[in-house]
XYZ file of C-alpha atoms in Angstrom:
735
model
C 130.857 112.393 94.735
C 132.458 108.771 93.118
C 136.181 108.955 93.972
C 138.279 107.153 92.078
C 140.715 104.722 93.110
C 144.045 108.398 93.290
C 141.631 109.572 96.449
C 141.085 108.317 99.833
C 137.868 109.295 101.114
C 139.516 111.888 103.480
C 140.941 114.583 100.426
C 137.677 113.550 98.864
C 136.024 114.919 102.080
C 137.750 118.095 102.107
C 137.391 118.291 98.700
C 133.791 118.489 99.147
C 133.457 120.879 101.730
C 136.062 123.260 100.209
C 133.282 124.021 97.168
C 130.226 123.736 99.065
C 132.264 126.763 100.826
C 132.498 128.087 97.188
C 129.054 127.632 95.887
C 128.417 130.376 97.940
C 130.858 132.619 96.419
C 129.476 131.639 92.820
C 126.559 132.096 92.788
C 126.537 136.458 94.623
C 129.955 136.635 91.413
C 127.379 134.519 88.515
C 124.440 137.115 90.102
C 126.879 139.680 88.418
C 128.136 138.018 85.128
C 125.203 136.568 83.213
C 126.175 132.696 81.625
C 126.578 132.652 78.377
C 124.102 129.516 77.281
C 124.868 128.384 74.020
C 121.976 126.151 72.944
C 122.739 124.001 69.051
C 119.779 122.471 67.923
C 119.625 119.913 64.852
C 116.022 118.943 63.971
C 112.458 118.840 64.897
C 112.993 115.933 67.459
C 115.750 117.011 70.182
C 113.883 121.310 69.226
C 110.968 119.334 71.112
C 113.831 118.762 74.355
C 115.623 121.874 74.671
C 113.087 124.331 73.023
C 111.322 124.304 77.096
C 115.002 125.179 77.940
C 115.251 127.395 75.374
C 112.292 129.806 77.451
C 113.680 129.254 80.844
C 116.508 130.748 79.435
C 115.217 133.479 77.701
C 113.254 134.340 80.640
C 115.612 135.066 83.478
C 118.300 137.403 81.371
C 119.194 138.677 84.519
C 120.967 135.257 84.529
C 121.584 133.538 81.042
C 122.736 135.006 78.014
C 121.125 132.951 75.007
C 122.750 132.134 71.597
C 120.903 129.578 68.684
C 122.831 128.022 66.427
C 120.895 125.582 64.173
C 122.433 123.262 61.894
C 120.711 119.872 60.785
C 117.598 118.740 59.219
C 116.332 121.926 60.247
C 117.670 123.298 56.911
C 116.118 120.966 54.418
C 112.802 121.440 52.887
C 112.541 117.548 52.576
C 111.938 117.822 56.158
C 110.600 120.531 56.324
C 112.681 123.447 57.198
C 112.155 123.472 60.954
C 114.219 125.943 61.334
C 110.660 128.316 60.866
C 109.184 126.928 64.426
C 112.232 127.907 66.194
C 112.112 131.990 64.511
C 108.126 131.669 65.390
C 108.615 130.032 69.074
C 110.737 134.271 68.396
C 114.930 133.563 69.289
C 117.606 134.824 67.619
C 119.159 132.377 66.136
C 122.516 133.226 66.038
C 123.681 131.295 63.044
C 122.297 128.695 60.787
C 124.673 125.720 59.659
C 124.161 123.994 56.160
C 126.102 120.929 57.354
C 123.720 118.069 56.110
C 125.124 116.398 53.056
C 122.312 114.227 50.965
C 122.247 110.740 50.051
C 121.251 109.616 52.684
C 123.104 106.994 53.360
C 126.376 105.446 55.412
C 128.498 107.837 53.633
C 126.656 110.679 53.632
C 126.609 110.935 56.952
C 129.878 110.597 57.952
C 130.525 113.849 55.833
C 127.696 115.115 57.414
C 129.325 115.035 60.407
C 133.370 116.421 58.603
C 130.913 119.422 57.351
C 129.291 120.287 60.034
C 133.797 119.963 61.651
C 134.657 122.494 59.610
C 131.662 124.843 59.425
C 131.544 124.462 63.563
C 134.701 126.167 65.030
C 134.306 129.190 63.310
C 130.645 130.090 64.790
C 131.357 128.214 68.359
C 135.241 130.530 68.144
C 132.797 134.004 67.713
C 130.520 133.520 69.931
C 132.854 131.843 72.971
C 129.914 130.561 74.609
C 130.755 129.024 78.640
C 128.874 126.564 78.309
C 126.761 124.404 74.782
C 124.170 122.024 75.216
C 123.699 119.358 73.225
C 120.963 116.135 73.470
C 120.908 112.782 72.624
C 121.757 110.835 69.983
C 122.257 111.902 66.328
C 125.249 112.439 64.501
C 125.082 116.072 63.927
C 125.620 116.069 67.456
C 128.558 114.270 67.476
C 130.059 116.672 65.768
C 129.305 119.326 68.384
C 130.044 117.958 70.933
C 133.780 117.393 68.962
C 134.446 120.531 68.137
C 133.540 122.005 71.913
C 135.768 119.927 73.320
C 138.219 120.441 71.266
C 138.449 124.009 71.063
C 138.300 123.682 75.901
C 134.609 124.511 75.722
C 131.909 122.709 78.700
C 129.191 120.194 77.433
C 126.187 119.711 78.882
C 124.908 116.900 77.543
C 121.413 116.595 77.478
C 120.259 112.261 78.090
C 123.189 110.627 77.551
C 122.677 106.993 79.945
C 120.463 105.791 78.049
C 119.841 101.918 76.455
C 118.503 101.581 72.549
C 119.116 99.867 69.572
C 121.561 100.310 66.236
C 124.309 103.123 65.739
C 122.895 106.104 68.340
C 124.085 103.747 71.124
C 127.533 104.273 70.119
C 126.977 107.584 70.515
C 124.613 108.700 72.479
C 127.974 107.187 74.741
C 130.835 109.080 72.657
C 128.884 112.167 73.107
C 128.662 111.340 77.173
C 132.739 111.202 77.396
C 132.869 114.347 75.653
C 130.507 116.094 78.149
C 131.521 117.956 81.213
C 128.162 117.343 82.556
C 125.476 115.267 82.141
C 121.236 116.276 82.377
C 119.388 112.405 82.482
C 116.358 111.483 82.784
C 116.561 108.439 84.533
C 117.736 107.189 87.331
C 119.341 103.726 85.950
C 120.748 106.509 82.966
C 122.348 107.676 85.883
C 123.469 104.552 87.310
C 124.636 103.552 83.718
C 126.841 106.995 83.544
C 128.175 106.231 87.300
C 129.374 102.991 85.344
C 131.026 104.119 82.883
C 133.318 106.566 85.697
C 131.916 109.976 84.307
C 132.363 112.018 87.959
C 128.812 112.033 89.932
C 128.933 115.314 90.942
C 128.790 116.073 87.623
C 125.206 114.550 87.004
C 122.059 115.863 87.365
C 118.970 112.908 87.428
C 116.438 116.400 86.013
C 114.128 114.286 83.683
C 112.896 114.869 81.099
C 112.048 118.000 79.188
C 109.648 117.815 76.630
C 107.980 116.139 79.946
C 107.551 119.878 81.268
C 105.132 120.340 78.540
C 104.099 116.898 77.634
C 101.782 116.050 81.421
C 99.680 119.377 81.913
C 99.228 118.981 77.540
C 95.518 117.508 78.344
C 94.725 120.930 79.360
C 94.319 121.946 76.486
C 90.844 122.562 74.843
C 91.570 122.462 71.194
C 92.966 118.924 70.805
C 90.241 118.443 68.595
C 90.214 121.313 65.721
C 94.315 119.650 65.997
C 93.081 116.087 65.137
C 90.312 117.737 61.776
C 93.657 120.623 61.350
C 95.955 117.553 60.205
C 94.494 113.962 60.492
C 90.257 115.042 59.080
C 87.185 117.011 60.027
C 85.673 113.574 60.392
C 88.339 111.663 62.862
C 87.121 111.187 66.051
C 89.530 111.278 70.162
C 90.967 107.695 69.822
C 89.919 106.364 66.363
C 92.886 106.833 64.331
C 96.655 105.801 64.511
C 99.798 107.765 64.345
C 102.721 106.444 62.058
C 105.938 107.117 62.320
C 108.885 104.680 61.555
C 113.324 105.503 60.966
C 115.336 104.040 59.933
C 118.316 101.381 60.782
C 122.001 102.561 59.963
C 123.109 99.001 61.261
C 120.282 97.524 59.440
C 119.449 98.640 57.163
C 117.897 95.813 54.640
C 115.942 94.969 57.302
C 114.532 97.661 58.754
C 113.267 99.258 55.361
C 111.549 96.118 54.408
C 109.848 96.512 57.807
C 108.536 99.170 56.839
C 107.118 98.224 54.157
C 105.683 95.107 55.922
C 103.660 97.883 58.501
C 102.897 100.286 55.395
C 100.717 96.780 54.548
C 99.191 96.437 58.189
C 97.830 99.456 57.880
C 96.289 99.500 55.092
C 94.871 96.410 56.137
C 93.885 97.815 59.723
C 91.316 100.470 57.423
C 91.955 103.505 60.187
C 92.520 106.842 59.973
C 96.627 106.907 59.776
C 99.222 109.981 60.609
C 102.556 108.595 59.300
C 105.300 110.721 59.658
C 107.590 110.967 56.451
C 111.249 109.012 58.522
C 114.248 111.359 60.008
C 117.364 111.510 58.140
C 119.519 108.628 58.380
C 121.366 106.644 55.955
C 117.819 104.544 54.305
C 115.045 106.757 54.992
C 114.962 107.944 50.709
C 114.396 104.329 50.738
C 111.508 103.963 53.050
C 111.137 107.205 51.448
C 109.980 105.004 47.574
C 108.691 102.325 49.815
C 105.818 104.704 50.358
C 105.216 106.051 47.458
C 105.558 103.056 45.459
C 102.287 101.771 48.118
C 100.986 105.365 47.300
C 100.342 106.034 50.762
C 100.642 110.221 50.226
C 97.404 109.641 47.957
C 95.577 107.092 50.197
C 92.326 108.458 51.363
C 93.245 107.157 55.338
C 96.354 108.539 55.110
C 97.886 111.212 56.080
C 101.952 111.417 55.498
C 103.012 115.025 56.149
C 107.418 115.942 56.962
C 106.702 117.865 60.080
C 104.021 118.943 62.507
C 104.939 121.226 65.563
C 105.274 119.587 68.889
C 103.013 121.321 70.947
C 100.197 119.968 68.606
C 101.413 116.365 67.942
C 101.873 116.169 71.391
C 98.343 116.044 71.646
C 97.130 113.699 68.446
C 99.678 111.009 70.106
C 98.058 112.249 73.691
C 94.654 111.743 71.460
C 95.929 109.094 69.089
C 93.835 105.244 69.238
C 97.157 103.952 68.750
C 101.184 104.493 67.474
C 103.433 102.467 65.315
C 106.457 103.023 64.629
C 110.143 103.270 66.299
C 110.107 106.762 67.272
C 111.705 106.916 70.365
C 107.747 109.013 71.095
C 106.838 106.246 71.707
C 108.473 104.484 74.326
C 108.626 107.943 75.591
C 106.408 110.771 74.926
C 103.557 108.976 74.880
C 103.805 107.236 78.298
C 102.249 109.762 79.062
C 99.110 110.143 77.279
C 98.535 106.582 78.343
C 98.949 105.988 74.920
C 98.907 102.113 73.325
C 102.188 102.057 71.365
C 103.429 99.531 68.863
C 107.527 99.454 69.319
C 108.638 98.095 65.783
C 112.376 96.360 65.247
C 115.331 97.082 67.823
C 115.799 100.137 67.053
C 114.959 100.885 70.117
C 115.723 98.059 72.191
C 117.047 98.408 75.855
C 114.779 102.047 76.403
C 112.642 101.810 79.572
C 109.240 101.470 78.828
C 105.872 101.471 80.646
C 103.211 99.150 80.214
C 101.839 101.201 77.151
C 104.337 99.680 74.969
C 104.151 96.647 72.935
C 107.131 95.015 71.843
C 107.659 93.421 67.777
C 111.002 92.899 68.509
C 111.553 90.314 65.020
C 108.824 92.277 62.835
C 108.416 89.468 59.878
C 104.965 89.058 58.854
C 101.991 91.123 57.539
C 100.165 89.254 60.047
C 102.236 90.247 63.490
C 101.910 93.760 62.894
C 98.385 93.231 62.015
C 97.575 92.008 65.299
C 99.585 93.394 67.348
C 97.302 96.497 66.065
C 93.879 93.982 66.646
C 95.781 93.525 70.378
C 96.302 97.672 71.350
C 94.368 99.811 68.685
C 91.668 101.914 71.237
C 92.840 101.135 74.665
C 93.670 103.192 77.717
C 96.826 102.990 79.919
C 98.213 104.273 83.539
C 99.878 107.879 82.836
C 103.689 106.929 82.951
C 106.387 109.195 84.985
C 109.528 107.194 84.433
C 111.328 109.992 82.293
C 109.366 112.988 84.269
C 107.835 114.563 87.034
C 107.856 117.977 85.162
C 110.518 119.836 86.642
C 113.209 119.568 84.517
C 113.934 122.655 82.957
C 113.690 124.116 86.598
C 116.547 121.639 87.886
C 117.957 122.021 84.780
C 119.136 126.139 84.906
C 119.826 125.941 88.628
C 122.748 123.140 88.436
C 123.771 125.305 85.134
C 124.173 127.666 87.961
C 125.965 127.118 89.659
C 129.321 125.150 87.632
C 131.430 125.991 88.689
C 133.713 128.161 84.490
C 137.107 128.437 86.783
C 137.379 124.670 88.015
C 139.527 123.262 85.490
C 137.888 121.754 82.020
C 139.542 118.377 81.987
C 137.799 116.005 82.747
C 137.888 113.988 85.554
C 136.962 109.898 85.009
C 136.209 108.462 88.431
C 137.334 104.458 87.772
C 136.441 101.763 90.017
C 139.843 101.170 92.674
C 142.287 98.687 91.382
C 143.702 95.990 94.274
C 146.417 96.618 94.876
C 149.335 93.677 94.596
C 148.602 91.420 97.800
C 151.863 90.957 98.550
C 153.151 93.643 98.909
C 151.981 95.733 101.390
C 151.512 93.108 104.244
C 149.709 95.970 107.047
C 147.382 96.310 104.319
C 145.887 92.430 104.228
C 146.497 93.227 107.590
C 143.619 95.574 108.114
C 140.200 95.488 108.393
C 138.061 98.960 107.211
C 135.829 100.526 109.858
C 134.235 102.568 110.719
C 133.918 105.049 113.740
C 130.692 104.862 115.166
C 129.226 107.631 117.875
C 125.517 107.341 119.578
C 124.064 109.783 122.013
C 121.372 108.523 123.559
C 119.192 110.882 126.642
C 121.859 108.642 128.708
C 124.767 107.416 127.870
C 127.208 108.457 124.859
C 129.187 105.687 123.397
C 131.532 104.933 120.327
C 132.618 101.725 119.133
C 135.047 100.881 115.731
C 132.488 98.151 113.491
C 134.614 96.351 110.965
C 132.795 95.918 106.686
C 131.021 93.069 108.083
C 129.254 94.755 111.249
C 131.237 93.103 113.833
C 131.803 95.274 116.683
C 135.234 95.270 116.991
C 135.818 97.369 120.350
C 133.053 99.953 122.297
C 133.498 102.645 124.338
C 130.230 103.620 127.399
C 129.951 107.033 128.929
C 127.800 109.132 131.119
C 126.448 111.904 127.862
C 127.096 115.557 129.606
C 124.834 118.276 129.744
C 126.493 121.340 128.339
C 127.609 121.556 124.530
C 131.661 121.917 125.441
C 131.275 118.827 127.713
C 129.838 117.005 125.319
C 131.522 117.605 121.854
C 135.586 117.500 124.731
C 134.222 113.791 125.868
C 133.112 112.784 122.429
C 136.692 113.631 120.810
C 138.410 111.954 123.513
C 136.630 108.966 123.356
C 136.861 108.651 119.293
C 140.792 109.357 119.615
C 141.183 106.699 122.654
C 139.038 104.615 119.911
C 141.643 105.212 116.944
C 144.047 104.559 118.983
C 143.053 100.891 119.594
C 142.201 100.632 116.408
C 145.864 100.437 115.499
C 146.395 97.722 117.350
C 143.046 96.424 116.339
C 143.781 96.397 112.423
C 141.485 98.225 112.150
C 141.222 101.350 110.011
C 139.697 103.900 111.041
C 137.639 105.667 107.334
C 135.930 107.996 108.456
C 133.270 108.980 111.675
C 129.441 108.330 111.358
C 127.488 109.331 114.389
C 123.811 108.906 115.529
C 122.249 111.252 117.706
C 118.340 112.982 119.135
C 116.188 115.260 117.432
C 116.305 116.200 113.513
C 119.641 116.763 111.680
C 119.838 117.629 108.672
C 123.242 115.425 106.879
C 123.535 117.265 104.318
C 125.820 119.475 106.630
C 126.007 117.761 109.266
C 123.835 120.344 111.584
C 121.640 118.883 114.714
C 118.398 121.485 114.250
C 115.981 120.552 117.121
C 117.098 118.362 119.781
C 115.143 116.088 121.921
C 114.691 116.983 125.578
C 116.769 114.253 126.671
C 119.561 115.597 125.392
C 120.300 119.958 126.740
C 121.988 122.583 124.516
C 121.601 119.379 121.304
C 120.205 122.450 119.129
C 121.624 124.649 115.607
C 124.590 122.405 116.576
C 127.509 121.678 114.332
C 128.583 117.797 115.065
C 130.223 117.457 111.793
C 133.012 120.445 112.397
C 134.564 120.301 114.981
C 135.193 116.583 114.886
C 136.504 116.944 111.422
C 138.808 119.207 112.173
C 139.857 116.835 115.266
C 140.566 114.190 113.886
C 140.448 114.084 110.729
C 138.331 112.543 108.791
C 135.055 112.720 107.186
C 132.315 112.606 109.629
C 128.333 111.611 108.490
C 125.739 112.469 111.220
C 121.964 111.927 111.265
C 119.422 110.994 113.455
C 119.054 107.617 116.220
C 115.366 106.475 113.550
C 117.424 107.126 110.171
C 120.562 105.229 111.367
C 117.728 102.304 112.778
C 116.509 101.949 109.424
C 120.382 102.281 107.695
C 121.955 99.800 109.946
C 118.839 96.704 109.084
C 118.862 97.895 105.552
C 122.851 97.389 105.272
C 123.369 94.488 107.830
C 119.033 93.261 108.943
C 116.767 92.014 108.338
C 116.451 95.050 105.144
C 119.489 93.640 103.584
C 117.904 93.780 99.937
C 114.828 94.997 100.254
C 114.109 97.566 98.458
C 110.958 99.616 100.037
C 110.337 98.602 104.029
C 110.441 100.868 107.484
C 111.924 100.168 110.739
C 110.778 101.414 114.231
C 112.754 102.041 116.979
C 109.928 100.995 120.455
C 111.071 102.040 123.411
C 109.336 104.676 126.024
C 109.838 106.454 122.875
C 108.789 105.757 119.267
C 111.515 106.930 116.088
C 112.176 105.493 113.083
C 113.704 105.530 109.266
C 111.882 104.635 106.055
C 113.548 103.404 103.008
C 112.248 103.764 99.875
C 113.382 102.574 95.953
C 116.720 101.194 98.532
C 117.528 105.113 99.278
C 116.981 106.518 102.965
C 113.615 109.257 102.900
C 114.772 112.881 105.122
C 111.699 114.693 103.526
C 111.956 118.696 102.850
C 113.243 120.010 106.185
C 114.624 116.420 107.299
C 111.146 116.009 109.543
C 110.445 113.087 107.228
C 109.957 109.552 109.309
C 109.419 111.660 112.109
C 107.419 108.242 112.772
C 106.533 108.417 116.667
C 103.804 111.677 116.130
C 101.510 109.720 113.822
C 98.389 110.664 115.805
C 96.280 108.478 116.198
C 93.309 109.628 118.804
C 92.380 113.248 117.866
C 91.225 112.951 121.789
C 94.658 111.125 123.107
C 96.779 112.427 126.126
C 99.429 114.502 125.551
C 102.294 114.119 123.615
C 106.080 115.819 124.939
C 106.270 118.063 121.457
C 102.761 119.623 122.773
C 99.930 118.000 119.998
C 98.039 115.115 121.582
C 97.203 111.745 120.481
C 100.681 110.609 118.950
C 101.930 107.341 118.485
C 104.476 108.453 121.309
C 102.415 109.560 123.793
C 101.207 106.513 124.153
C 104.688 104.863 124.928
C 105.647 107.523 127.600
C 103.934 107.437 130.124
C 104.615 106.284 134.435
C 103.671 103.232 136.092
C 102.039 102.205 139.172
C 105.156 99.828 141.236
C 104.509 96.157 141.831
C 105.948 94.601 145.010
C 109.215 92.926 144.189
C 110.532 95.294 141.936
C 113.082 98.353 143.132
C 113.590 101.737 141.302
C 115.583 103.758 142.869
C 114.458 107.780 143.833
C 116.597 109.326 141.368
C 116.063 106.785 138.104
C 113.339 107.622 135.750
C 110.975 104.810 135.312
C 111.611 103.525 131.531
C 110.683 101.041 128.925
C 112.651 98.365 131.233
C 110.375 98.418 134.476
C 107.710 98.984 132.505
C 107.708 95.233 131.631
C 109.083 93.879 134.688
C 106.371 95.388 136.373
C 104.350 93.569 133.057
C 105.873 90.099 133.903
C 104.946 90.574 137.908
C 101.521 90.979 137.302
C 100.825 94.644 137.491
C 97.793 95.428 135.547
C 98.789 99.522 134.984
C 102.302 97.796 133.152
C 99.870 95.357 130.980
C 97.278 98.021 130.112
C 100.023 100.698 129.112
C 101.359 97.988 127.247
C 98.273 96.827 124.898
C 97.285 100.378 124.570
C 100.658 101.253 123.713
C 101.339 98.034 121.360
C 97.396 99.108 119.751
C 98.728 103.051 119.137
C 101.377 101.534 117.382
C 99.923 99.052 115.237
C 97.504 101.616 114.188
C 99.756 104.025 113.363
C 101.657 101.361 110.765
C 98.633 100.809 109.317
C 98.684 104.730 108.996
C 102.419 103.958 107.158
C 101.101 101.183 105.433
C 98.788 103.301 103.436
C 100.857 106.105 102.912
C 103.938 104.893 101.519
C 103.101 100.830 100.967
C 106.369 98.809 102.087
C 106.928 95.218 102.235
C 108.579 95.407 105.363
C 107.776 96.380 108.932
C 111.285 95.763 111.367
C 110.429 96.267 115.102
C 113.412 97.631 116.810
C 114.205 98.529 120.621
C 113.193 97.358 124.170
C 109.477 96.276 122.986
C 110.175 94.807 119.698
C 108.771 91.482 121.283
C 106.296 93.153 123.481
C 104.360 95.442 120.748
C 105.099 92.455 117.379
C 102.325 90.577 118.028
C 99.668 93.625 118.422
C 100.663 95.458 115.910
C 100.357 92.357 113.109
C 96.239 92.128 114.770
C 96.048 95.804 114.647
C 97.154 95.450 110.884
C 94.816 92.257 109.791
C 91.728 94.036 111.852
C 92.343 97.518 109.976
C 94.089 97.438 106.445
C 93.422 97.101 103.652
C 93.392 94.229 102.121
C 96.798 94.281 99.706
C 98.809 95.806 102.530
C 98.005 92.838 104.996
C 100.203 90.800 104.025
C 103.729 93.134 105.203
C 105.384 91.296 107.149
C 106.435 92.233 110.339
C 109.470 91.412 111.973
C 111.669 92.086 115.168
C 115.019 93.530 114.776
C 117.548 91.014 115.321
C 120.170 93.657 115.934
C 122.196 94.431 118.964
C 122.830 98.000 118.213
C 120.747 99.995 115.082
C 122.506 102.786 116.394
C 125.759 102.177 116.298
C 125.623 99.929 113.241
C 123.422 102.854 110.983
C 126.143 105.354 111.513
C 128.553 102.870 110.812
C 126.963 101.959 107.581
C 126.742 105.825 106.112
C 131.136 105.916 106.519
C 130.985 102.128 104.961
C 128.892 102.435 101.978
C 130.964 105.389 101.160
C 133.646 103.357 100.266
C 131.982 101.163 98.397
C 130.192 104.270 96.902
C 126.931 104.035 97.488
C 126.139 107.076 97.573
C 123.738 108.497 100.531
């Protein structure tokens, strides 16, 4: 959740904890009471996005009750009476609202919104939905969102946060401000909504619902029949064009000019073309007049149609030699097939696109568009998944199930923190925002006060107790001492970050499985006792992940999008940062780098397997003259290094073997996730740097041999990483 200026981290933490406890109660209640969902569709384009969700809702009648409302251009003959395809999909349409005022100009659009606002209240009052699904950026959708918001109906907006040209941007953002929940397609759209002060906990990064069907579209065997039906018996795959151009409502005359130039270019290019009529926006009537003046409907190379069912339309796009126009389908759906696209004008300015899109924003001449056709026609590009991975519907249905209907309907906007006037609070001026960092090692338990700049202000160290009760008691005692000292050090403690060995569920603050070095430390809830005693929010993660977080915030990984941190010592651990985010994995065991197998017949590892990297870096060694070790002290990495320096061949051999094994493991990592940087941390990192680089140069693929390998410069990566979980939260990074 992104905090607003009126909430401090303590309040937000306990609110989040309360919400987590209530989630189970809501889900049990939901099993007994169906969620009433109203899906309102205005045109053929939004139905292609809403239909997969509608099918998903319909398939779970024990959870959902679906109500379908149809309005807008669905009910107009000139635009294909597309409500019939909804009926053909066997959806029960509860209400059909004729809301379009003909005229296809700016005034008609305004009047259509007004007409919809007059008719919608009766329908919404009768249906009384728990949630209204609204899609996109059409003026019809704005009427829907306005009516629902004023009638205290929860709104789930699909595809908010995106950027494009024309009045669509303003309408889309207006709907987002009216909506209570959001399902977005891309991470950029998610960030845009957050920057618009929308509540992060009410935003779902789902992907585009239409992609659920798109990504399996190539599996159909009847695409050749579809091509013959719509374009002609003599037309072959990738030897035709799909054209779809809509008016730009903020620059109607220029968009009509571009449309005319596009038609001239297509006539000259002399390829069979499927051209769809423009949508109902202001200016569409003039575009149709241009089409008819040029005789497109009678031209032998053109097939002009008002509507093609979506499942057939995507087949036509998937197998086209090129798509041209300014439809969002070109910059979104076509990318799923690698179909070459020519995007004309400014209607889609700002949209995220794949490499398959060639932009002709200043489409001011026939020759420029013709040249673009020459460049794009017949090419194929890699398929793009910018807008989805095929699992959007599943995510959206699950998201809806956990909407809290008892939550107050009033929207809460998460405004950025407002800086206080520094002349009014001298204590606030002098205090340094800081975190308590806790590091549980196999031998020692450490607590530190860490400030925002990564400086360890104060550090406390004790031997790690052997029992759970003693360990928790000591953690609390040391933290309370640190909090008392923080007052005198002018440090404001914002929360507690805990770094520990073993497999950790950071979402719930639980150690699932510990290392053998820490006794009684499996299936342990660390967050609850610390938070309850200190009244502070608590974050927990394993020491390898914390080392990666420390590098991301304070070390070599700062500003690096993809890197791996590897802790080297008597064992091997680490963390992976991918696209600036820490990777945990589905069962929280991602980045168990020490257990990458580099030899099928290698030594036995503590995990029970053979040939792990860690097995090569934890062997005991023979002591040499001049080296003293207490009989009760276990031989460790420091002893190994000292022995090697004193010329012990066994120690040198172990270090060389371990360095080679580590290098092989890192080569595997480079080939799997392709980071741009590998950071070695820990007491053995300097000794492993050169062997690792040597193995990479010998064994890695040529494209991965240039990966940087660096030794960490951080003194306390586990403590700094634990602190960063707290400090990143206060600076509104999601963790």
